[in-house]
mmCIF file of C-alpha atoms in Angstrom:
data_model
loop_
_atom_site.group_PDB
_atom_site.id
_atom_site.type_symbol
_atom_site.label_atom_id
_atom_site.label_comp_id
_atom_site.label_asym_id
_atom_site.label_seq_id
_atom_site.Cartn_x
_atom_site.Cartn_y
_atom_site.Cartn_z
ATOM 1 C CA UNK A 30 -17.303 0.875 6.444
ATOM 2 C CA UNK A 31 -16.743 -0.919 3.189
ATOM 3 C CA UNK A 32 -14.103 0.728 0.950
ATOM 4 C CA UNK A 33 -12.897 3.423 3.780
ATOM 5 C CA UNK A 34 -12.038 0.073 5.598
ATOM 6 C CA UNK A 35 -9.734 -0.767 3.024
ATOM 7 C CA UNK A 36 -7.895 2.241 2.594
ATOM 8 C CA UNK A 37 -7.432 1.588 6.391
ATOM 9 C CA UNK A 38 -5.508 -1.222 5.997
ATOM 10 C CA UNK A 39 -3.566 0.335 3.213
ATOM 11 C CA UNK A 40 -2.561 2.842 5.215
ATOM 12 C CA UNK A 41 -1.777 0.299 7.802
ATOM 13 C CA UNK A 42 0.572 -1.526 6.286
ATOM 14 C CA UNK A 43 2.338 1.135 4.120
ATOM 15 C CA UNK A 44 2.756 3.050 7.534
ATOM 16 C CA UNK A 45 4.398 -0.378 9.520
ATOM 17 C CA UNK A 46 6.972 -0.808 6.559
ATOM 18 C CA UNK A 47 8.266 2.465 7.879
ATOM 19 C CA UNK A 48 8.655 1.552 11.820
ATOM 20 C CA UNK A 49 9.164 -2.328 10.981
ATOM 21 C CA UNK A 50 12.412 -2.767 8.978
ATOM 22 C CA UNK A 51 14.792 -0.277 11.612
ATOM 23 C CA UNK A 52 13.290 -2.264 14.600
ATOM 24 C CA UNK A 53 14.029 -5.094 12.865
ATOM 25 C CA UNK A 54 17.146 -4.263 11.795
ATOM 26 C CA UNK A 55 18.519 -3.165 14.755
ATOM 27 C CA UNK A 56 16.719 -6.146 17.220
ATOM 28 C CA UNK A 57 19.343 -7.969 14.452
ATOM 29 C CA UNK A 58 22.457 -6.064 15.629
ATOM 30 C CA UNK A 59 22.337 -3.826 12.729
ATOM 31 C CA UNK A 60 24.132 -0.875 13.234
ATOM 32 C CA UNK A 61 22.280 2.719 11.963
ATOM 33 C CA UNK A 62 24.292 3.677 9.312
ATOM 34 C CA UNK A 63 23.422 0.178 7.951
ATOM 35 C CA UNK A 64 20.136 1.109 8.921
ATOM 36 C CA UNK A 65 20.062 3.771 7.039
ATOM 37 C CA UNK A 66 21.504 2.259 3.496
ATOM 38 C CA UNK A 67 18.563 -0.392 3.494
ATOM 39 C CA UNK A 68 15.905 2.016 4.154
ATOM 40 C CA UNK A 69 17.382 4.217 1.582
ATOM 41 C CA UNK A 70 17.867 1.433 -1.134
ATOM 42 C CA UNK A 71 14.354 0.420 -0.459
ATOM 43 C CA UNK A 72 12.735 3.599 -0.898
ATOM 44 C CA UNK A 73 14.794 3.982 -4.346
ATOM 45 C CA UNK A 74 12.989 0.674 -5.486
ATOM 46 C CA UNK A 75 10.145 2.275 -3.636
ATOM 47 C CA UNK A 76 10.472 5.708 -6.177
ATOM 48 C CA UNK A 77 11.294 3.851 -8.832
ATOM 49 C CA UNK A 78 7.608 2.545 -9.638
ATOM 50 C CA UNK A 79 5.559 5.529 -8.856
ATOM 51 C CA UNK A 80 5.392 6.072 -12.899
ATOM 52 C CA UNK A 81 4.025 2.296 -13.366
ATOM 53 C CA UNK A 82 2.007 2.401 -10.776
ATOM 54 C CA UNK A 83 0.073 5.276 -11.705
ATOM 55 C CA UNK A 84 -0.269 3.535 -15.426
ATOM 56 C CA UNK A 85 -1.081 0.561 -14.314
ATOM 57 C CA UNK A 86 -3.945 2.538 -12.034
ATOM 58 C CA UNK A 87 -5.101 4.143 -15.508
ATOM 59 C CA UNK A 88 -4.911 1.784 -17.821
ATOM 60 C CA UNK A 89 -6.213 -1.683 -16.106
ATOM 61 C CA UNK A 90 -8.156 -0.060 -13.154
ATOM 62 C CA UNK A 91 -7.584 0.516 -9.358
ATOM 63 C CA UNK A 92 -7.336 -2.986 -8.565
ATOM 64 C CA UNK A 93 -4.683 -3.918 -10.314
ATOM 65 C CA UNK A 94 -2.186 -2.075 -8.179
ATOM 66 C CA UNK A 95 -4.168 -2.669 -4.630
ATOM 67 C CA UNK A 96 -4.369 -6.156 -4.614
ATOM 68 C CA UNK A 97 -0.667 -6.723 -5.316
ATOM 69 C CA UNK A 98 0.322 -4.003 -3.248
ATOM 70 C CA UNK A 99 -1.214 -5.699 -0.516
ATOM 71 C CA UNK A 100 -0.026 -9.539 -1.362
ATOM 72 C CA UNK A 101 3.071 -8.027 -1.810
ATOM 73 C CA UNK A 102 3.843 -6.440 1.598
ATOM 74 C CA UNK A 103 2.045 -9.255 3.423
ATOM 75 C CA UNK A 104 4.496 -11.265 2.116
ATOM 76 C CA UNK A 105 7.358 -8.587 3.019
ATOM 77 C CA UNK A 106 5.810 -8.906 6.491
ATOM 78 C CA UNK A 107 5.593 -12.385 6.918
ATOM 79 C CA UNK A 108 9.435 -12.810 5.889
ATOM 80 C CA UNK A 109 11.316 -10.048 7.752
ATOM 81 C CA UNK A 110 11.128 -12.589 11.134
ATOM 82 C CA UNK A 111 13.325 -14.957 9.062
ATOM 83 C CA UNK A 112 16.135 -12.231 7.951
ATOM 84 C CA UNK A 113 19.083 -11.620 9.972
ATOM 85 C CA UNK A 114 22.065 -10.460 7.925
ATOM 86 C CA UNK A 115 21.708 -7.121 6.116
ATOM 87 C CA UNK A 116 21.713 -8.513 2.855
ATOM 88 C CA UNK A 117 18.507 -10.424 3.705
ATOM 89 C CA UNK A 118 16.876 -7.736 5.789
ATOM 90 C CA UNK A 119 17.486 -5.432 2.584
ATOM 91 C CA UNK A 120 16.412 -8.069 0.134
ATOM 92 C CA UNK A 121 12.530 -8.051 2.077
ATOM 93 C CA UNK A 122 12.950 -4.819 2.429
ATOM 94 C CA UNK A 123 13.219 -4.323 -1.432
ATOM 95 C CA UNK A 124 10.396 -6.369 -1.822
ATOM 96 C CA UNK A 125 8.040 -3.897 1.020
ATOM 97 C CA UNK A 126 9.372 -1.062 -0.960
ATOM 98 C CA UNK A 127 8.053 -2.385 -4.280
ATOM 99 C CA UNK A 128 4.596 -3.052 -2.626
ATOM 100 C CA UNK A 129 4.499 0.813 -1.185
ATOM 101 C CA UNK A 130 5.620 1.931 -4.456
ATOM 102 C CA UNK A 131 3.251 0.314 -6.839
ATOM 103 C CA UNK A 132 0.171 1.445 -4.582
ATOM 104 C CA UNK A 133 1.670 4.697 -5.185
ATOM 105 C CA UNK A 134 -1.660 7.073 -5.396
ATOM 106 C CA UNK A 135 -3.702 4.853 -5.052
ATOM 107 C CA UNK A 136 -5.682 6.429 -1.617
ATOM 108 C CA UNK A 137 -6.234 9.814 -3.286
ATOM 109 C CA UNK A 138 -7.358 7.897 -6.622
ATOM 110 C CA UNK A 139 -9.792 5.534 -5.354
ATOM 111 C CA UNK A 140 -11.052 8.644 -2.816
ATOM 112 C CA UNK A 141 -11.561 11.154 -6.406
ATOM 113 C CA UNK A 142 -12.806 7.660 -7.609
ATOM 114 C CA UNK A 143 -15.726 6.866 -5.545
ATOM 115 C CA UNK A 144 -16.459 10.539 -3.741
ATOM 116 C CA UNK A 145 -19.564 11.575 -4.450
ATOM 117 C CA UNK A 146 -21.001 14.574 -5.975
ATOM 118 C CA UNK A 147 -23.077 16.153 -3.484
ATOM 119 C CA UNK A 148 -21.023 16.329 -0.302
ATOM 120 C CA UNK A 149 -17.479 15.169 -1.666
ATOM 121 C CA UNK A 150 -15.763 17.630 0.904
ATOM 122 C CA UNK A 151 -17.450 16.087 3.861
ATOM 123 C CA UNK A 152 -16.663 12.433 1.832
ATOM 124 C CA UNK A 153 -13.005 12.890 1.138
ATOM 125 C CA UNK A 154 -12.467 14.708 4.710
ATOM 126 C CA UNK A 155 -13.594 11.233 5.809
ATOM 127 C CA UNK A 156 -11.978 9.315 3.843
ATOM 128 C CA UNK A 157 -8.403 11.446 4.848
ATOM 129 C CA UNK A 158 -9.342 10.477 8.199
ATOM 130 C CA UNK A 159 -9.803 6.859 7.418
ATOM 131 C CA UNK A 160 -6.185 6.953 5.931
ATOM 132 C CA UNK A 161 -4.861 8.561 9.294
ATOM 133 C CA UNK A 162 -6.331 6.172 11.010
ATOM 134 C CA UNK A 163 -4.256 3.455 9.636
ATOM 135 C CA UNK A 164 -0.882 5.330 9.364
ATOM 136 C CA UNK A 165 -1.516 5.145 13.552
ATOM 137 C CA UNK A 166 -3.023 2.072 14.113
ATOM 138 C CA UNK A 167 -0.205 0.011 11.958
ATOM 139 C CA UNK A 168 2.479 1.191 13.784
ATOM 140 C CA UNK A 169 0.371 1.165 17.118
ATOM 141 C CA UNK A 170 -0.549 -2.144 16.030
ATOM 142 C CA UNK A 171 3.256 -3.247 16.519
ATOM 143 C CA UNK A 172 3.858 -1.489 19.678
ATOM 144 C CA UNK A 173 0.392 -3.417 20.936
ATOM 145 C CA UNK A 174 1.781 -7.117 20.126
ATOM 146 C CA UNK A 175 5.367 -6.080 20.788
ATOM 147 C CA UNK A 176 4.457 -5.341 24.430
ATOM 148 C CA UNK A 177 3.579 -9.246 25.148
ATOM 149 C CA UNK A 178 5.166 -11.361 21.994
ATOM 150 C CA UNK A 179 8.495 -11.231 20.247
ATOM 151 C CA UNK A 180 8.512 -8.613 17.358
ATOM 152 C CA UNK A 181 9.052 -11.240 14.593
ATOM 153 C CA UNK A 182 5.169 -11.957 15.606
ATOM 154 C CA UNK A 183 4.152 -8.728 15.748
ATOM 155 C CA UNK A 184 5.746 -8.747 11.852
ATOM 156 C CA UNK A 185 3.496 -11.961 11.106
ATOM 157 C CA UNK A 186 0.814 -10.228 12.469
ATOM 158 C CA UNK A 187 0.953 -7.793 10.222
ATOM 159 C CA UNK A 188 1.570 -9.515 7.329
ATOM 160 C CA UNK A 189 -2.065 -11.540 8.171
ATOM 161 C CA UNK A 190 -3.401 -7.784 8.500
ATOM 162 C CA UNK A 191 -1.873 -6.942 4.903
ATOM 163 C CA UNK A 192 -3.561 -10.164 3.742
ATOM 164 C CA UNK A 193 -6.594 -9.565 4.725
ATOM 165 C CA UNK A 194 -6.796 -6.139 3.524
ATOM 166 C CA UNK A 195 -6.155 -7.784 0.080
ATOM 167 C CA UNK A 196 -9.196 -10.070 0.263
ATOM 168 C CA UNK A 197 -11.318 -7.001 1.854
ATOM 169 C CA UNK A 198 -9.814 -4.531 -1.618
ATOM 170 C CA UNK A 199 -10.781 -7.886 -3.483
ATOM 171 C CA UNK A 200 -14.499 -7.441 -2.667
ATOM 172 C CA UNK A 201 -15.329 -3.341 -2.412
ATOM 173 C CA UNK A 202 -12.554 -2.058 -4.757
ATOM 174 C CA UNK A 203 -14.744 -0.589 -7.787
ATOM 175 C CA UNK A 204 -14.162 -2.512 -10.986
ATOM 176 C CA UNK A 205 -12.931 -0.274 -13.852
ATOM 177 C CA UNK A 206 -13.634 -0.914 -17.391
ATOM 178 C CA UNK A 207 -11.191 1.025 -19.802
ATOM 179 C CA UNK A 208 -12.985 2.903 -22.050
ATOM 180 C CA UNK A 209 -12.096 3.658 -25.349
ATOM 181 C CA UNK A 210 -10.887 6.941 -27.078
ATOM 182 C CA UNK A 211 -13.144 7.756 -29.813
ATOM 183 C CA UNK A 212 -11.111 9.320 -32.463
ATOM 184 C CA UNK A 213 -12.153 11.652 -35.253
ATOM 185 C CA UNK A 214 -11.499 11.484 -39.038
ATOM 186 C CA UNK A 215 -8.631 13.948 -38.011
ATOM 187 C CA UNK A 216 -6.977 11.586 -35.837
ATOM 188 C CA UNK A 217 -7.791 13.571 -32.954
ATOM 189 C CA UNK A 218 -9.409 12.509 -29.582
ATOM 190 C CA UNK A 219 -13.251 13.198 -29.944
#
């Protein structure tokens, strides 16, 4: 209920950039191939920082990736509805994929993180489902507001969602104190 919530909404909104920026794209007269470039120049940006993600995860703690992960594709969210050339619609695009890409790992970690001893099978089997939970309910979460609003506010809406989820990480996100490596006349780790 506390962290498992949070992982929720990552999922969420990692998920929605996925369904999002196509249906936007083509509610924009975008044609697939098009299509096709954006998403795949966005999930280059997107590759290109699973290697600082992952050091930023180890070296400042878990929360320095989550919380700007989050701010970040809120803000991808909230300013797809005001794209409409491909340019643009690549440009927030860009900007979702280096929010997915910086939370890179960062389910699995804070899962290893916080599982406990005793039972961490049953733990991380429910923490997998938490994660599954949200890669549905983002993109079922669009469907849901599409049905009765335009899909520029179903985009807000998640945005607000990805916002939230940063405040939520904010508060049950384990802090994470570097600790030092202790090093032996040698030179070598002790």
């Amino acid at each position: 209920l506390t962290l498992g919530t949070g992982v929720l909404l990552i999922s969420a909104a990692r998920a929605t950039r996925q369904s999002i920026v196509p249906l936007w794209a083509e509610s924009q007269g975008l044609d697939a191939s098009t299509v096709s470039v954006i998403f795949g120049v966005s999930a280059g940006v997107d590759m290109l920082l699973f290697y600082p993600g992952g050091a930023i995860m180890d070296r400042f703690g878990r929360m320095w990736v989550a919380l700007p992960a989050m701010i970040v594709l809120g803000a991808g969210f909230v300013l797809l509805p005001l794209t409409s050339s491909a340019v643009a619609i690549g440009l927030v695009a860009c900007l979702m994929g280096l929010g997915n890409g910086i939370s890179s790992g960062i389910v699995l970690t804070l899962g290893a993180d916080v599982a406990p001893d005793e039972g961490r099978r049953q733990f991380l089997g429910g923490w997998r489902l938490c994660a599954d939970l949200g890669n549905v309910a983002g993109p079922g979460l669009i469907s849901l507001i599409a049905l009765a609003f335009p899909l520029g506010a179903a985009a807000v809406a998640l945005g607000a969602v990805a916002w939230f989820g940063a405040g939520w990480l904010a508060r049950w996100v384990p802090t994470y104190t570097p600790v030092p490596v202790r090093r032996s006349r040698t030179g070598q780790p002790s």
